[in-house]
mmCIF file of C-alpha atoms in Angstrom:
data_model
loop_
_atom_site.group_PDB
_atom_site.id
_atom_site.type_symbol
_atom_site.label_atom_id
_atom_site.label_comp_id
_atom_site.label_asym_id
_atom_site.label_seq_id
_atom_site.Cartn_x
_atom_site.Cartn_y
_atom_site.Cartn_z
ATOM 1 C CA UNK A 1 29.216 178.347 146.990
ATOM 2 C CA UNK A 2 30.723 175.504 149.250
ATOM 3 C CA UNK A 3 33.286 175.522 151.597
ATOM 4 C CA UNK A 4 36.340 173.981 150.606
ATOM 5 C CA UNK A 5 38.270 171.620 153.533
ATOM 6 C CA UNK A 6 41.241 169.790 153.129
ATOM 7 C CA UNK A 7 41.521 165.473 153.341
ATOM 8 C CA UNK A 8 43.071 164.952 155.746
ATOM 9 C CA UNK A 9 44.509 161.691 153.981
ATOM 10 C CA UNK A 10 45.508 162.926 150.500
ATOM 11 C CA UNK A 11 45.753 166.947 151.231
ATOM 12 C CA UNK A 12 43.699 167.746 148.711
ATOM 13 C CA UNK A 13 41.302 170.500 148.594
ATOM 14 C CA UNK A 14 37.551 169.970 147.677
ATOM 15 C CA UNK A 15 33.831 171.256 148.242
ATOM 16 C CA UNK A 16 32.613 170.309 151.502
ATOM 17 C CA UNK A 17 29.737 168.327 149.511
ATOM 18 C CA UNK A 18 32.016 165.650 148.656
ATOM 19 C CA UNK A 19 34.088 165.255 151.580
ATOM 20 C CA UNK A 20 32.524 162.499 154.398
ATOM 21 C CA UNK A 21 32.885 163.872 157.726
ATOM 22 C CA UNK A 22 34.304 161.291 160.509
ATOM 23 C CA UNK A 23 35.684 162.143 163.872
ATOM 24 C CA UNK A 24 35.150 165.923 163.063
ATOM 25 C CA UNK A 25 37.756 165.748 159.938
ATOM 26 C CA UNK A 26 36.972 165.268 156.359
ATOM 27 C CA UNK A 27 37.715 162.675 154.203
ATOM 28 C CA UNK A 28 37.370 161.973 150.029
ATOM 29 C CA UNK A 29 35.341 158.672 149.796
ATOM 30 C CA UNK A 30 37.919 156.821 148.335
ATOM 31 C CA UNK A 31 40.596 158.078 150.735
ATOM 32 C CA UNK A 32 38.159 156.830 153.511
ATOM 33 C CA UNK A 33 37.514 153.354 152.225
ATOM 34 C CA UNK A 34 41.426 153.158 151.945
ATOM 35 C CA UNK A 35 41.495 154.157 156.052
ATOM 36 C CA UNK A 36 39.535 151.562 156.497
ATOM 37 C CA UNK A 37 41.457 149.133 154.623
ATOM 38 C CA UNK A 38 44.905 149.986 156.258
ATOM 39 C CA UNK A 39 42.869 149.384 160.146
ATOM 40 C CA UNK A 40 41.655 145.963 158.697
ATOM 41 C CA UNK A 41 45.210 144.840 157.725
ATOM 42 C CA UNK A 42 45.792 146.100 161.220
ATOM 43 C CA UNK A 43 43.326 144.290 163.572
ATOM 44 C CA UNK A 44 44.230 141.286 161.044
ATOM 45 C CA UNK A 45 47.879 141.676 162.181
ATOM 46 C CA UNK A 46 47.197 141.765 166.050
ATOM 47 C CA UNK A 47 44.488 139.151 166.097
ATOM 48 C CA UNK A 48 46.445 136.466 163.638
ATOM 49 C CA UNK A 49 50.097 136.920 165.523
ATOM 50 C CA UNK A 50 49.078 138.293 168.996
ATOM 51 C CA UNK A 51 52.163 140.540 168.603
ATOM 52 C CA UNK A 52 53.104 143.082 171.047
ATOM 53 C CA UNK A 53 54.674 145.831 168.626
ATOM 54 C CA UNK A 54 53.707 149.278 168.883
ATOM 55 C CA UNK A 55 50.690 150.834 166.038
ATOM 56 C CA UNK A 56 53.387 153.635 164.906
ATOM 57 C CA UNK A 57 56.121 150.346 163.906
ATOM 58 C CA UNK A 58 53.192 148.769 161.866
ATOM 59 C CA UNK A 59 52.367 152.171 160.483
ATOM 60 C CA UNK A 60 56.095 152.385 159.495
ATOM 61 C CA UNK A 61 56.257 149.383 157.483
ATOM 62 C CA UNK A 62 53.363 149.868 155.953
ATOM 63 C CA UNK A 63 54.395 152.802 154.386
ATOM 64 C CA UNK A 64 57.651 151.218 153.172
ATOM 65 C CA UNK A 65 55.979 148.538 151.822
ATOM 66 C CA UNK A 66 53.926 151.147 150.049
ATOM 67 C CA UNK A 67 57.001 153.127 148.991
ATOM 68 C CA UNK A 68 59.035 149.940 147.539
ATOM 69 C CA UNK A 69 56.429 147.614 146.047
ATOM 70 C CA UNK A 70 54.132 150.584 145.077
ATOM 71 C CA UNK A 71 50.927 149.580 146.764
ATOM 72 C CA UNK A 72 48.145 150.610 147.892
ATOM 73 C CA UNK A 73 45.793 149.732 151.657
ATOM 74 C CA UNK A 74 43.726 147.948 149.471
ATOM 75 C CA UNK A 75 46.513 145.713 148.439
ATOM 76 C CA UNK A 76 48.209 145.513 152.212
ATOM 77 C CA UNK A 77 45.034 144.027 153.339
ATOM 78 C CA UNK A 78 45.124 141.790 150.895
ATOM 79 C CA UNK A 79 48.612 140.623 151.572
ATOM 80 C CA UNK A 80 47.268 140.348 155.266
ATOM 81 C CA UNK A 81 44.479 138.132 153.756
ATOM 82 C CA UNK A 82 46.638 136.041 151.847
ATOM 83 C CA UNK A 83 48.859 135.596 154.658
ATOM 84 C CA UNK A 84 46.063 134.288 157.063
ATOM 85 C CA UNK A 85 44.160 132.405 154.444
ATOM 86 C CA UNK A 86 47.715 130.397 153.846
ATOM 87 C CA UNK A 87 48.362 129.967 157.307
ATOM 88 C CA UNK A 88 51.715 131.427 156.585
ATOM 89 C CA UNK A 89 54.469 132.175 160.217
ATOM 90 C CA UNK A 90 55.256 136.104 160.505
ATOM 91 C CA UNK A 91 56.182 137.039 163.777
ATOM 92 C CA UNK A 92 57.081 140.458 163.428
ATOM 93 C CA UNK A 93 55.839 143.314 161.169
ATOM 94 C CA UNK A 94 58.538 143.246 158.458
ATOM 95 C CA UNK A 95 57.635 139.686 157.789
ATOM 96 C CA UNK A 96 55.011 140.892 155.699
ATOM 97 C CA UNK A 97 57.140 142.412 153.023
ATOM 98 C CA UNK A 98 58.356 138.456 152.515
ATOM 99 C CA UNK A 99 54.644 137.678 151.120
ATOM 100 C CA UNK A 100 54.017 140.677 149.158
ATOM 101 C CA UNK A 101 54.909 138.985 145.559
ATOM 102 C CA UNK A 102 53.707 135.635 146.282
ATOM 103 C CA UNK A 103 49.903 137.787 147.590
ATOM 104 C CA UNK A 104 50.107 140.090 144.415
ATOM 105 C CA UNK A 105 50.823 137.006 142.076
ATOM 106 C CA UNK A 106 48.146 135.022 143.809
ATOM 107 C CA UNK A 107 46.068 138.128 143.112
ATOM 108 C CA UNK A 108 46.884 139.010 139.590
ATOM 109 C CA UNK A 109 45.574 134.965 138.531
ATOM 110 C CA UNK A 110 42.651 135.363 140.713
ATOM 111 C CA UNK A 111 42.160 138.733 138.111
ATOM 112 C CA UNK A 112 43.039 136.915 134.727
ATOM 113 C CA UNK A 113 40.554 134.369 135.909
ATOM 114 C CA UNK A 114 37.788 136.705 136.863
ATOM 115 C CA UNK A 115 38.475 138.275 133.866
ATOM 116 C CA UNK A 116 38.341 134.687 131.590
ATOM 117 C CA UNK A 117 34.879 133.862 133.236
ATOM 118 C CA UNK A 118 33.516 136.971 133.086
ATOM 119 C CA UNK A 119 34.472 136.473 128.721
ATOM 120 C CA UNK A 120 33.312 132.923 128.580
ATOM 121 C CA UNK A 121 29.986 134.145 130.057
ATOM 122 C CA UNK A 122 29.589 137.163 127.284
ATOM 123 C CA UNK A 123 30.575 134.676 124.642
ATOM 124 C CA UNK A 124 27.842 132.205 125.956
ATOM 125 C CA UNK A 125 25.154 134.819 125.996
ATOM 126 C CA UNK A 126 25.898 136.180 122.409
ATOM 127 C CA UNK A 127 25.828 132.216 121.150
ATOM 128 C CA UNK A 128 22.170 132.010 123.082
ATOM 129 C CA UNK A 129 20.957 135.480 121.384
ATOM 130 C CA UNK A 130 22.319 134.286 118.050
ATOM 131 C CA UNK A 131 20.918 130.591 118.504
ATOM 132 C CA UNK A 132 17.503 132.503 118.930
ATOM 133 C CA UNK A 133 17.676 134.632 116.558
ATOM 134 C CA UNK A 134 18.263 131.778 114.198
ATOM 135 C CA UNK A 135 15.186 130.004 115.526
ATOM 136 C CA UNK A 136 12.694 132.842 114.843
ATOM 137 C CA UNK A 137 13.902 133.090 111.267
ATOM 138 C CA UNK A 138 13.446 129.522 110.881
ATOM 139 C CA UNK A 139 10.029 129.217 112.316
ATOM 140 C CA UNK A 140 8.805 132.635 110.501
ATOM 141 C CA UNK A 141 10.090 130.803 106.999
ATOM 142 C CA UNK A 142 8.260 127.214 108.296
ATOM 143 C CA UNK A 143 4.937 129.592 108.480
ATOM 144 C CA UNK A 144 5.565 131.144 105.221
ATOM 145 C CA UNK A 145 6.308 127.492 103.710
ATOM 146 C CA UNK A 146 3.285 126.454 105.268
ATOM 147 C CA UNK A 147 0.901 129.394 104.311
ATOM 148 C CA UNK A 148 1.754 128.855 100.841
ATOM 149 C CA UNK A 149 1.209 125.221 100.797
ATOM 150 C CA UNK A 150 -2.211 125.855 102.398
ATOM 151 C CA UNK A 151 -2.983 128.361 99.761
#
């Protein structure tokens, strides 16, 4: 039987078999991609406005950004992506609560499109299967047409 350990991210208790191990504490996969996220979104903060705030005040408004708009890490970093990419001013941390529903909008189209292509391309394919399915009937009945005119 395995041990069970706690995340230390979502609290949760699960085999040891599941759980990734880093700096002697266990985390669910998903719970450590998210970790990851949420110190992206942070080195992108320092490195795009060279600001001199503490960690614990970006931690802070993280988490109310989390708490208000209902987001995940996944979708702070990407608010922290949009915000570079666009070239957009923030100055301090709560600036980035200002770009949250232009980012999420921006992301939601980039979605419908993804989504749009990804249908176009399945429609495309099923027209090519059908188009050759078509073709083998026709040649089949050209060599049964020409079988019995050789006969």
């Amino acid at each position: 039987m395995a041990r069970k350990v706690i995340c230390q991210f979502c609290r949760q208790k699960d085999d040891k078999e599941n759980m990734i191990k880093f700096h002697d504490k266990y985390y669910h996969t998903n719970c450590k991609k998210l970790i990851d996220d949420r110190e992206k979104a942070i080195d992108l903060f320092y490195t795009y406005t060279h600001s001199l705030c503490l960690k614990k005040e970006l931690y802070n408004v993280f988490s109310i950004i989390k708490k208000q708009q209902h987001l995940n890490e996944s979708d702070i970093l990407y608010v922290m992506e949009y915000i570079v990419r666009n070239k957009c001013k923030l100055n301090y941390p709560m600036g980035i609560r200002y770009y949250v529903d232009k980012a999420m909008k921006d992301k939601t189209i980039k979605e419908k499109l993804e989504i749009q292509k990804q249908k176009e391309l399945e429609n495309l394919q099923n027209e090519i299967i059908d188009t050759e399915v078509i073709n083998k009937k026709y040649k089949k009945e050209e060599s049964d047409i020409s079988d019995i005119i050789d006969i």
